Amino acid sequence: MAALAGTDDVTRYPIAPGYRVNVRTGPGTQYGIVRTLPYGMKVPVYCQKPGERVTGPYGTSNLWDNIANGEFVADAYVHTGSDGYIAPRCD
C-alpha cells in the first residue's frame, strides 16, 4: 500500500484505556492474530472495512480499522469520536 509511506502526518487514535487489543489479519475474530497492542497505544487509521460485529468499550460495531498493511483492529476499541467511518473504506 503506497498510502502507508510518510505516516508521520497521520492522525493517531487512542485504544480504550485498560485494554490490550489483538491486531488481526482481517476484519473479524476468525482472522489470525498478528500482534497484541500494549496498554495506552495510539494507532493510525488508514482505512476502514465492515466485518464481524464486535462489542467493546465504545459500543457495538462491525467496523474494523486498518492500522498497517494487513493489520486490523475492531473499531469498538478505538476512540475515533464517531460511530461511523472516519477514514476511507478499504478496497
PDB file of N, CA and C in Angstrom:
ATOM      1  N   MET A   1       0.841  -1.193   0.000  1.00  0.00           N
ATOM      2  CA  MET A   1       0.000   0.000   0.000  1.00  0.00           C
ATOM      3  C   MET A   1       0.875   1.241   0.000  1.00  0.00           C
ATOM      4  N   ALA A   2       0.884   1.950  -1.074  1.00  0.00           N
ATOM      5  CA  ALA A   2       1.690   3.155  -1.193  1.00  0.00           C
ATOM      6  C   ALA A   2       1.231   4.234  -0.204  1.00  0.00           C
ATOM      7  N   ALA A   3      -0.037   4.174   0.197  1.00  0.00           N
ATOM      8  CA  ALA A   3      -0.592   5.166   1.115  1.00  0.00           C
ATOM      9  C   ALA A   3       0.096   5.150   2.490  1.00  0.00           C
ATOM     10  N   LEU A   4       0.802   4.081   2.795  1.00  0.00           N
ATOM     11  CA  LEU A   4       1.438   3.987   4.107  1.00  0.00           C
ATOM     12  C   LEU A   4       2.765   4.744   4.161  1.00  0.00           C
ATOM     13  N   ALA A   5       3.268   5.171   3.021  1.00  0.00           N
ATOM     14  CA  ALA A   5       4.510   5.944   3.021  1.00  0.00           C
ATOM     15  C   ALA A   5       4.248   7.309   3.650  1.00  0.00           C
ATOM     16  N   GLY A   6       5.210   7.843   4.404  1.00  0.00           N
ATOM     17  CA  GLY A   6       5.039   9.155   5.037  1.00  0.00           C
ATOM     18  C   GLY A   6       3.938   9.143   6.078  1.00  0.00           C
ATOM     19  N   THR A   7       4.021   8.236   7.033  1.00  0.00           N
ATOM     20  CA  THR A   7       2.941   8.070   8.009  1.00  0.00           C
ATOM     21  C   THR A   7       3.017   9.056   9.173  1.00  0.00           C
ATOM     22  N   ASP A   8       4.012   9.922   9.193  1.00  0.00           N
ATOM     23  CA  ASP A   8       4.189  10.837  10.329  1.00  0.00           C
ATOM     24  C   ASP A   8       3.064  11.849  10.469  1.00  0.00           C
ATOM     25  N   ASP A   9       2.395  12.184   9.360  1.00  0.00           N
ATOM     26  CA  ASP A   9       1.371  13.223   9.408  1.00  0.00           C
ATOM     27  C   ASP A   9      -0.041  12.658   9.586  1.00  0.00           C
ATOM     28  N   VAL A  10      -0.150  11.389   9.877  1.00  0.00           N
ATOM     29  CA  VAL A  10      -1.465  10.773  10.013  1.00  0.00           C
ATOM     30  C   VAL A  10      -1.963  10.908  11.462  1.00  0.00           C
ATOM     31  N   THR A  11      -3.277  11.099  11.625  1.00  0.00           N
ATOM     32  CA  THR A  11      -3.872  11.192  12.961  1.00  0.00           C
ATOM     33  C   THR A  11      -3.830   9.832  13.635  1.00  0.00           C
ATOM     34  N   ARG A  12      -3.496   9.828  14.912  1.00  0.00           N
ATOM     35  CA  ARG A  12      -3.483   8.579  15.689  1.00  0.00           C
ATOM     36  C   ARG A  12      -4.594   8.644  16.728  1.00  0.00           C
ATOM     37  N   TYR A  13      -5.277   7.522  16.886  1.00  0.00           N
ATOM     38  CA  TYR A  13      -6.423   7.437  17.793  1.00  0.00           C
ATOM     39  C   TYR A  13      -6.091   6.503  18.948  1.00  0.00           C
ATOM     40  N   PRO A  14      -6.506   6.866  20.177  1.00  0.00           N
ATOM     41  CA  PRO A  14      -6.172   6.022  21.336  1.00  0.00           C
ATOM     42  C   PRO A  14      -7.024   4.755  21.418  1.00  0.00           C
ATOM     43  N   ILE A  15      -6.363   3.668  21.795  1.00  0.00           N
ATOM     44  CA  ILE A  15      -7.066   2.432  22.136  1.00  0.00           C
ATOM     45  C   ILE A  15      -7.684   2.657  23.521  1.00  0.00           C
ATOM     46  N   ALA A  16      -8.832   2.041  23.778  1.00  0.00           N
ATOM     47  CA  ALA A  16      -9.525   2.216  25.061  1.00  0.00           C
ATOM     48  C   ALA A  16      -8.586   1.941  26.235  1.00  0.00           C
ATOM     49  N   PRO A  17      -8.603   2.810  27.252  1.00  0.00           N
ATOM     50  CA  PRO A  17      -7.736   2.616  28.424  1.00  0.00           C
ATOM     51  C   PRO A  17      -7.987   1.264  29.085  1.00  0.00           C
ATOM     52  N   GLY A  18      -6.913   0.587  29.459  1.00  0.00           N
ATOM     53  CA  GLY A  18      -7.028  -0.684  30.162  1.00  0.00           C
ATOM     54  C   GLY A  18      -7.210  -1.892  29.262  1.00  0.00           C
ATOM     55  N   TYR A  19      -7.117  -1.692  27.949  1.00  0.00           N
ATOM     56  CA  TYR A  19      -7.291  -2.806  27.014  1.00  0.00           C
ATOM     57  C   TYR A  19      -6.021  -3.043  26.219  1.00  0.00           C
ATOM     58  N   ARG A  20      -5.683  -4.323  26.062  1.00  0.00           N
ATOM     59  CA  ARG A  20      -4.635  -4.758  25.137  1.00  0.00           C
ATOM     60  C   ARG A  20      -5.372  -5.413  23.983  1.00  0.00           C
ATOM     61  N   VAL A  21      -5.356  -4.767  22.844  1.00  0.00           N
ATOM     62  CA  VAL A  21      -6.192  -5.181  21.715  1.00  0.00           C
ATOM     63  C   VAL A  21      -5.400  -6.051  20.738  1.00  0.00           C
ATOM     64  N   ASN A  22      -6.033  -7.145  20.309  1.00  0.00           N
ATOM     65  CA  ASN A  22      -5.419  -8.012  19.297  1.00  0.00           C
ATOM     66  C   ASN A  22      -5.499  -7.369  17.922  1.00  0.00           C
ATOM     67  N   VAL A  23      -4.395  -7.420  17.210  1.00  0.00           N
ATOM     68  CA  VAL A  23      -4.331  -6.954  15.822  1.00  0.00           C
ATOM     69  C   VAL A  23      -4.462  -8.202  14.949  1.00  0.00           C
ATOM     70  N   ARG A  24      -5.397  -8.159  13.996  1.00  0.00           N
ATOM     71  CA  ARG A  24      -5.697  -9.343  13.188  1.00  0.00           C
ATOM     72  C   ARG A  24      -5.436  -9.100  11.700  1.00  0.00           C
ATOM     73  N   THR A  25      -5.343 -10.192  10.952  1.00  0.00           N
ATOM     74  CA  THR A  25      -5.044 -10.105   9.518  1.00  0.00           C
ATOM     75  C   THR A  25      -6.249  -9.700   8.688  1.00  0.00           C
ATOM     76  N   GLY A  26      -7.436  -9.650   9.286  1.00  0.00           N
ATOM     77  CA  GLY A  26      -8.649  -9.258   8.576  1.00  0.00           C
ATOM     78  C   GLY A  26      -9.696  -8.777   9.553  1.00  0.00           C
ATOM     79  N   PRO A  27     -10.863  -8.365   9.017  1.00  0.00           N
ATOM     80  CA  PRO A  27     -11.899  -7.729   9.837  1.00  0.00           C
ATOM     81  C   PRO A  27     -12.809  -8.705  10.587  1.00  0.00           C
ATOM     82  N   GLY A  28     -12.229  -9.500  11.494  1.00  0.00           N
ATOM     83  CA  GLY A  28     -13.035 -10.408  12.296  1.00  0.00           C
ATOM     84  C   GLY A  28     -12.167 -11.239  13.218  1.00  0.00           C
ATOM     85  N   THR A  29     -12.773 -11.791  14.266  1.00  0.00           N
ATOM     86  CA  THR A  29     -12.015 -12.569  15.239  1.00  0.00           C
ATOM     87  C   THR A  29     -11.592 -13.929  14.691  1.00  0.00           C
ATOM     88  N   GLN A  30     -12.152 -14.335  13.544  1.00  0.00           N
ATOM     89  CA  GLN A  30     -11.734 -15.601  12.938  1.00  0.00           C
ATOM     90  C   GLN A  30     -10.394 -15.457  12.215  1.00  0.00           C
ATOM     91  N   TYR A  31      -9.931 -14.229  12.008  1.00  0.00           N
ATOM     92  CA  TYR A  31      -8.636 -13.980  11.366  1.00  0.00           C
ATOM     93  C   TYR A  31      -7.514 -14.137  12.387  1.00  0.00           C
ATOM     94  N   GLY A  32      -6.353 -14.510  11.917  1.00  0.00           N
ATOM     95  CA  GLY A  32      -5.214 -14.742  12.800  1.00  0.00           C
ATOM     96  C   GLY A  32      -4.740 -13.475  13.498  1.00  0.00           C
ATOM     97  N   ILE A  33      -4.159 -13.652  14.683  1.00  0.00           N
ATOM     98  CA  ILE A  33      -3.615 -12.532  15.452  1.00  0.00           C
ATOM     99  C   ILE A  33      -2.178 -12.279  14.997  1.00  0.00           C
ATOM    100  N   VAL A  34      -1.908 -11.036  14.593  1.00  0.00           N
ATOM    101  CA  VAL A  34      -0.573 -10.635  14.154  1.00  0.00           C
ATOM    102  C   VAL A  34       0.278 -10.242  15.363  1.00  0.00           C
ATOM    103  N   ARG A  35      -0.349  -9.475  16.263  1.00  0.00           N
ATOM    104  CA  ARG A  35       0.315  -8.988  17.478  1.00  0.00           C
ATOM    105  C   ARG A  35      -0.765  -8.458  18.412  1.00  0.00           C
ATOM    106  N   THR A  36      -0.358  -8.115  19.624  1.00  0.00           N
ATOM    107  CA  THR A  36      -1.273  -7.517  20.593  1.00  0.00           C
ATOM    108  C   THR A  36      -0.718  -6.148  20.960  1.00  0.00           C
ATOM    109  N   LEU A  37      -1.568  -5.140  20.892  1.00  0.00           N
ATOM    110  CA  LEU A  37      -1.132  -3.773  21.194  1.00  0.00           C
ATOM    111  C   LEU A  37      -0.960  -3.601  22.700  1.00  0.00           C
ATOM    112  N   PRO A  38       0.078  -2.879  23.129  1.00  0.00           N
ATOM    113  CA  PRO A  38       0.262  -2.622  24.561  1.00  0.00           C
ATOM    114  C   PRO A  38      -0.760  -1.602  25.071  1.00  0.00           C
ATOM    115  N   TYR A  39      -0.903  -1.534  26.400  1.00  0.00           N
ATOM    116  CA  TYR A  39      -1.776  -0.531  27.014  1.00  0.00           C
ATOM    117  C   TYR A  39      -1.348   0.867  26.585  1.00  0.00           C
ATOM    118  N   GLY A  40      -2.336   1.759  26.414  1.00  0.00           N
ATOM    119  CA  GLY A  40      -2.044   3.159  26.126  1.00  0.00           C
ATOM    120  C   GLY A  40      -1.593   3.454  24.709  1.00  0.00           C
ATOM    121  N   MET A  41      -1.748   2.506  23.805  1.00  0.00           N
ATOM    122  CA  MET A  41      -1.302   2.669  22.419  1.00  0.00           C
ATOM    123  C   MET A  41      -2.230   3.600  21.650  1.00  0.00           C
ATOM    124  N   LYS A  42      -1.652   4.368  20.736  1.00  0.00           N
ATOM    125  CA  LYS A  42      -2.432   5.146  19.769  1.00  0.00           C
ATOM    126  C   LYS A  42      -2.121   4.586  18.388  1.00  0.00           C
ATOM    127  N   VAL A  43      -3.152   4.466  17.563  1.00  0.00           N
ATOM    128  CA  VAL A  43      -2.983   3.851  16.252  1.00  0.00           C
ATOM    129  C   VAL A  43      -3.466   4.781  15.136  1.00  0.00           C
ATOM    130  N   PRO A  44      -2.823   4.700  13.974  1.00  0.00           N
ATOM    131  CA  PRO A  44      -3.346   5.401  12.802  1.00  0.00           C
ATOM    132  C   PRO A  44      -4.495   4.582  12.220  1.00  0.00           C
ATOM    133  N   VAL A  45      -5.411   5.226  11.522  1.00  0.00           N
ATOM    134  CA  VAL A  45      -6.474   4.510  10.824  1.00  0.00           C
ATOM    135  C   VAL A  45      -6.384   4.921   9.350  1.00  0.00           C
ATOM    136  N   TYR A  46      -5.845   4.021   8.523  1.00  0.00           N
ATOM    137  CA  TYR A  46      -5.645   4.325   7.107  1.00  0.00           C
ATOM    138  C   TYR A  46      -6.911   4.138   6.295  1.00  0.00           C
ATOM    139  N   CYS A  47      -7.693   3.125   6.659  1.00  0.00           N
ATOM    140  CA  CYS A  47      -8.976   2.889   6.012  1.00  0.00           C
ATOM    141  C   CYS A  47      -9.782   1.990   6.935  1.00  0.00           C
ATOM    142  N   GLN A  48     -11.059   1.840   6.628  1.00  0.00           N
ATOM    143  CA  GLN A  48     -11.944   1.033   7.469  1.00  0.00           C
ATOM    144  C   GLN A  48     -12.743   0.080   6.593  1.00  0.00           C
ATOM    145  N   LYS A  49     -13.122  -1.055   7.199  1.00  0.00           N
ATOM    146  CA  LYS A  49     -13.781  -2.119   6.455  1.00  0.00           C
ATOM    147  C   LYS A  49     -14.857  -2.751   7.320  1.00  0.00           C
ATOM    148  N   PRO A  50     -16.029  -3.046   6.745  1.00  0.00           N
ATOM    149  CA  PRO A  50     -17.025  -3.771   7.527  1.00  0.00           C
ATOM    150  C   PRO A  50     -16.602  -5.226   7.707  1.00  0.00           C
ATOM    151  N   GLY A  51     -16.978  -5.809   8.827  1.00  0.00           N
ATOM    152  CA  GLY A  51     -16.631  -7.201   9.106  1.00  0.00           C
ATOM    153  C   GLY A  51     -17.490  -7.718  10.243  1.00  0.00           C
ATOM    154  N   GLU A  52     -16.890  -8.555  11.072  1.00  0.00           N
ATOM    155  CA  GLU A  52     -17.604  -9.137  12.204  1.00  0.00           C
ATOM    156  C   GLU A  52     -18.033  -8.050  13.187  1.00  0.00           C
ATOM    157  N   ARG A  53     -19.260  -8.169  13.700  1.00  0.00           N
ATOM    158  CA  ARG A  53     -19.778  -7.220  14.699  1.00  0.00           C
ATOM    159  C   ARG A  53     -19.146  -7.547  16.054  1.00  0.00           C
ATOM    160  N   VAL A  54     -18.548  -6.526  16.664  1.00  0.00           N
ATOM    161  CA  VAL A  54     -17.835  -6.696  17.930  1.00  0.00           C
ATOM    162  C   VAL A  54     -18.335  -5.653  18.923  1.00  0.00           C
ATOM    163  N   THR A  55     -18.470  -6.054  20.191  1.00  0.00           N
ATOM    164  CA  THR A  55     -18.836  -5.127  21.257  1.00  0.00           C
ATOM    165  C   THR A  55     -17.596  -4.836  22.093  1.00  0.00           C
ATOM    166  N   GLY A  56     -17.334  -3.544  22.295  1.00  0.00           N
ATOM    167  CA  GLY A  56     -16.191  -3.110  23.085  1.00  0.00           C
ATOM    168  C   GLY A  56     -16.571  -1.917  23.931  1.00  0.00           C
ATOM    169  N   PRO A  57     -15.595  -1.247  24.524  1.00  0.00           N
ATOM    170  CA  PRO A  57     -15.884  -0.113  25.407  1.00  0.00           C
ATOM    171  C   PRO A  57     -16.536   1.068  24.696  1.00  0.00           C
ATOM    172  N   TYR A  58     -16.413   1.138  23.367  1.00  0.00           N
ATOM    173  CA  TYR A  58     -17.030   2.235  22.614  1.00  0.00           C
ATOM    174  C   TYR A  58     -18.250   1.775  21.829  1.00  0.00           C
ATOM    175  N   GLY A  59     -18.920   0.725  22.327  1.00  0.00           N
ATOM    176  CA  GLY A  59     -20.158   0.283  21.702  1.00  0.00           C
ATOM    177  C   GLY A  59     -19.989  -0.969  20.857  1.00  0.00           C
ATOM    178  N   THR A  60     -21.011  -1.232  20.055  1.00  0.00           N
ATOM    179  CA  THR A  60     -21.010  -2.394  19.169  1.00  0.00           C
ATOM    180  C   THR A  60     -20.924  -1.898  17.734  1.00  0.00           C
ATOM    181  N   SER A  61     -20.010  -2.473  16.978  1.00  0.00           N
ATOM    182  CA  SER A  61     -19.794  -2.022  15.605  1.00  0.00           C
ATOM    183  C   SER A  61     -19.278  -3.172  14.756  1.00  0.00           C
ATOM    184  N   ASN A  62     -19.556  -3.097  13.452  1.00  0.00           N
ATOM    185  CA  ASN A  62     -18.978  -4.059  12.519  1.00  0.00           C
ATOM    186  C   ASN A  62     -17.805  -3.433  11.763  1.00  0.00           C
ATOM    187  N   LEU A  63     -17.396  -2.231  12.176  1.00  0.00           N
ATOM    188  CA  LEU A  63     -16.266  -1.563  11.524  1.00  0.00           C
ATOM    189  C   LEU A  63     -14.937  -2.061  12.083  1.00  0.00           C
ATOM    190  N   TRP A  64     -13.982  -2.254  11.191  1.00  0.00           N
ATOM    191  CA  TRP A  64     -12.619  -2.640  11.558  1.00  0.00           C
ATOM    192  C   TRP A  64     -11.671  -1.621  10.965  1.00  0.00           C
ATOM    193  N   ASP A  65     -10.685  -1.219  11.745  1.00  0.00           N
ATOM    194  CA  ASP A  65      -9.737  -0.178  11.343  1.00  0.00           C
ATOM    195  C   ASP A  65      -8.434  -0.803  10.852  1.00  0.00           C
ATOM    196  N   ASN A  66      -7.999  -0.377   9.672  1.00  0.00           N
ATOM    197  CA  ASN A  66      -6.717  -0.824   9.132  1.00  0.00           C
ATOM    198  C   ASN A  66      -5.631   0.081   9.705  1.00  0.00           C
ATOM    199  N   ILE A  67      -4.731  -0.489  10.529  1.00  0.00           N
ATOM    200  CA  ILE A  67      -3.699   0.307  11.212  1.00  0.00           C
ATOM    201  C   ILE A  67      -2.317   0.133  10.596  1.00  0.00           C
ATOM    202  N   ALA A  68      -2.168  -0.826   9.702  1.00  0.00           N
ATOM    203  CA  ALA A  68      -0.931  -1.073   8.957  1.00  0.00           C
ATOM    204  C   ALA A  68      -1.292  -2.052   7.851  1.00  0.00           C
ATOM    205  N   ASN A  69      -0.381  -2.282   6.943  1.00  0.00           N
ATOM    206  CA  ASN A  69      -0.649  -3.172   5.830  1.00  0.00           C
ATOM    207  C   ASN A  69      -1.019  -4.570   6.338  1.00  0.00           C
ATOM    208  N   GLY A  70      -2.265  -4.997   6.081  1.00  0.00           N
ATOM    209  CA  GLY A  70      -2.721  -6.315   6.512  1.00  0.00           C
ATOM    210  C   GLY A  70      -2.997  -6.444   7.996  1.00  0.00           C
ATOM    211  N   GLU A  71      -3.185  -5.321   8.709  1.00  0.00           N
ATOM    212  CA  GLU A  71      -3.426  -5.357  10.147  1.00  0.00           C
ATOM    213  C   GLU A  71      -4.693  -4.570  10.494  1.00  0.00           C
ATOM    214  N   PHE A  72      -5.617  -5.254  11.197  1.00  0.00           N
ATOM    215  CA  PHE A  72      -6.903  -4.657  11.553  1.00  0.00           C
ATOM    216  C   PHE A  72      -7.182  -4.782  13.040  1.00  0.00           C
ATOM    217  N   VAL A  73      -7.854  -3.754  13.598  1.00  0.00           N
ATOM    218  CA  VAL A  73      -8.361  -3.817  14.971  1.00  0.00           C
ATOM    219  C   VAL A  73      -9.838  -3.431  14.941  1.00  0.00           C
ATOM    220  N   ALA A  74     -10.603  -3.982  15.875  1.00  0.00           N
ATOM    221  CA  ALA A  74     -12.027  -3.674  15.967  1.00  0.00           C
ATOM    222  C   ALA A  74     -12.204  -2.211  16.360  1.00  0.00           C
ATOM    223  N   ASP A  75     -13.018  -1.487  15.603  1.00  0.00           N
ATOM    224  CA  ASP A  75     -13.250  -0.059  15.853  1.00  0.00           C
ATOM    225  C   ASP A  75     -13.885   0.190  17.218  1.00  0.00           C
ATOM    226  N   ALA A  76     -14.578  -0.803  17.772  1.00  0.00           N
ATOM    227  CA  ALA A  76     -15.227  -0.664  19.085  1.00  0.00           C
ATOM    228  C   ALA A  76     -14.211  -0.458  20.212  1.00  0.00           C
ATOM    229  N   TYR A  77     -12.927  -0.686  19.928  1.00  0.00           N
ATOM    230  CA  TYR A  77     -11.861  -0.495  20.921  1.00  0.00           C
ATOM    231  C   TYR A  77     -10.989   0.729  20.628  1.00  0.00           C
ATOM    232  N   VAL A  78     -11.340   1.491  19.583  1.00  0.00           N
ATOM    233  CA  VAL A  78     -10.547   2.659  19.193  1.00  0.00           C
ATOM    234  C   VAL A  78     -11.404   3.912  19.379  1.00  0.00           C
ATOM    235  N   HIS A  79     -10.863   4.905  20.082  1.00  0.00           N
ATOM    236  CA  HIS A  79     -11.619   6.140  20.339  1.00  0.00           C
ATOM    237  C   HIS A  79     -11.453   7.105  19.165  1.00  0.00           C
ATOM    238  N   THR A  80     -12.330   6.937  18.148  1.00  0.00           N
ATOM    239  CA  THR A  80     -12.275   7.804  16.969  1.00  0.00           C
ATOM    240  C   THR A  80     -13.198   9.005  17.112  1.00  0.00           C
ATOM    241  N   GLY A  81     -14.097   8.966  18.110  1.00  0.00           N
ATOM    242  CA  GLY A  81     -15.056  10.054  18.279  1.00  0.00           C
ATOM    243  C   GLY A  81     -16.261   9.919  17.374  1.00  0.00           C
ATOM    244  N   SER A  82     -16.398   8.779  16.695  1.00  0.00           N
ATOM    245  CA  SER A  82     -17.503   8.586  15.763  1.00  0.00           C
ATOM    246  C   SER A  82     -17.952   7.128  15.776  1.00  0.00           C
ATOM    247  N   ASP A  83     -19.241   6.913  15.495  1.00  0.00           N
ATOM    248  CA  ASP A  83     -19.762   5.556  15.344  1.00  0.00           C
ATOM    249  C   ASP A  83     -19.663   5.079  13.898  1.00  0.00           C
ATOM    250  N   GLY A  84     -19.285   5.990  13.002  1.00  0.00           N
ATOM    251  CA  GLY A  84     -19.219   5.653  11.584  1.00  0.00           C
ATOM    252  C   GLY A  84     -17.802   5.755  11.043  1.00  0.00           C
ATOM    253  N   TYR A  85     -17.732   5.846   9.738  1.00  0.00           N
ATOM    254  CA  TYR A  85     -16.431   5.921   9.065  1.00  0.00           C
ATOM    255  C   TYR A  85     -15.735   7.249   9.354  1.00  0.00           C
ATOM    256  N   ILE A  86     -14.445   7.191   9.690  1.00  0.00           N
ATOM    257  CA  ILE A  86     -13.628   8.387   9.877  1.00  0.00           C
ATOM    258  C   ILE A  86     -12.437   8.355   8.904  1.00  0.00           C
ATOM    259  N   ALA A  87     -12.404   7.312   8.071  1.00  0.00           N
ATOM    260  CA  ALA A  87     -11.350   7.120   7.074  1.00  0.00           C
ATOM    261  C   ALA A  87     -11.994   6.494   5.857  1.00  0.00           C
ATOM    262  N   PRO A  88     -11.304   6.504   4.722  1.00  0.00           N
ATOM    263  CA  PRO A  88     -11.881   5.873   3.520  1.00  0.00           C
ATOM    264  C   PRO A  88     -12.148   4.384   3.746  1.00  0.00           C
ATOM    265  N   ARG A  89     -13.063   3.858   2.971  1.00  0.00           N
ATOM    266  CA  ARG A  89     -13.327   2.416   3.022  1.00  0.00           C
ATOM    267  C   ARG A  89     -12.186   1.674   2.339  1.00  0.00           C
ATOM    268  N   CYS A  90     -11.697   0.592   2.978  1.00  0.00           N
ATOM    269  CA  CYS A  90     -10.612  -0.201   2.402  1.00  0.00           C
ATOM    270  C   CYS A  90     -11.103  -0.899   1.131  1.00  0.00           C
ATOM    271  N   ASP A  91     -10.221  -1.058   0.175  1.00  0.00           N
ATOM    272  CA  ASP A  91     -10.554  -1.777  -1.064  1.00  0.00           C
ATOM    273  C   ASP A  91     -10.697  -3.256  -0.811  1.00  0.00           C
TER     274      ASP A  91
END
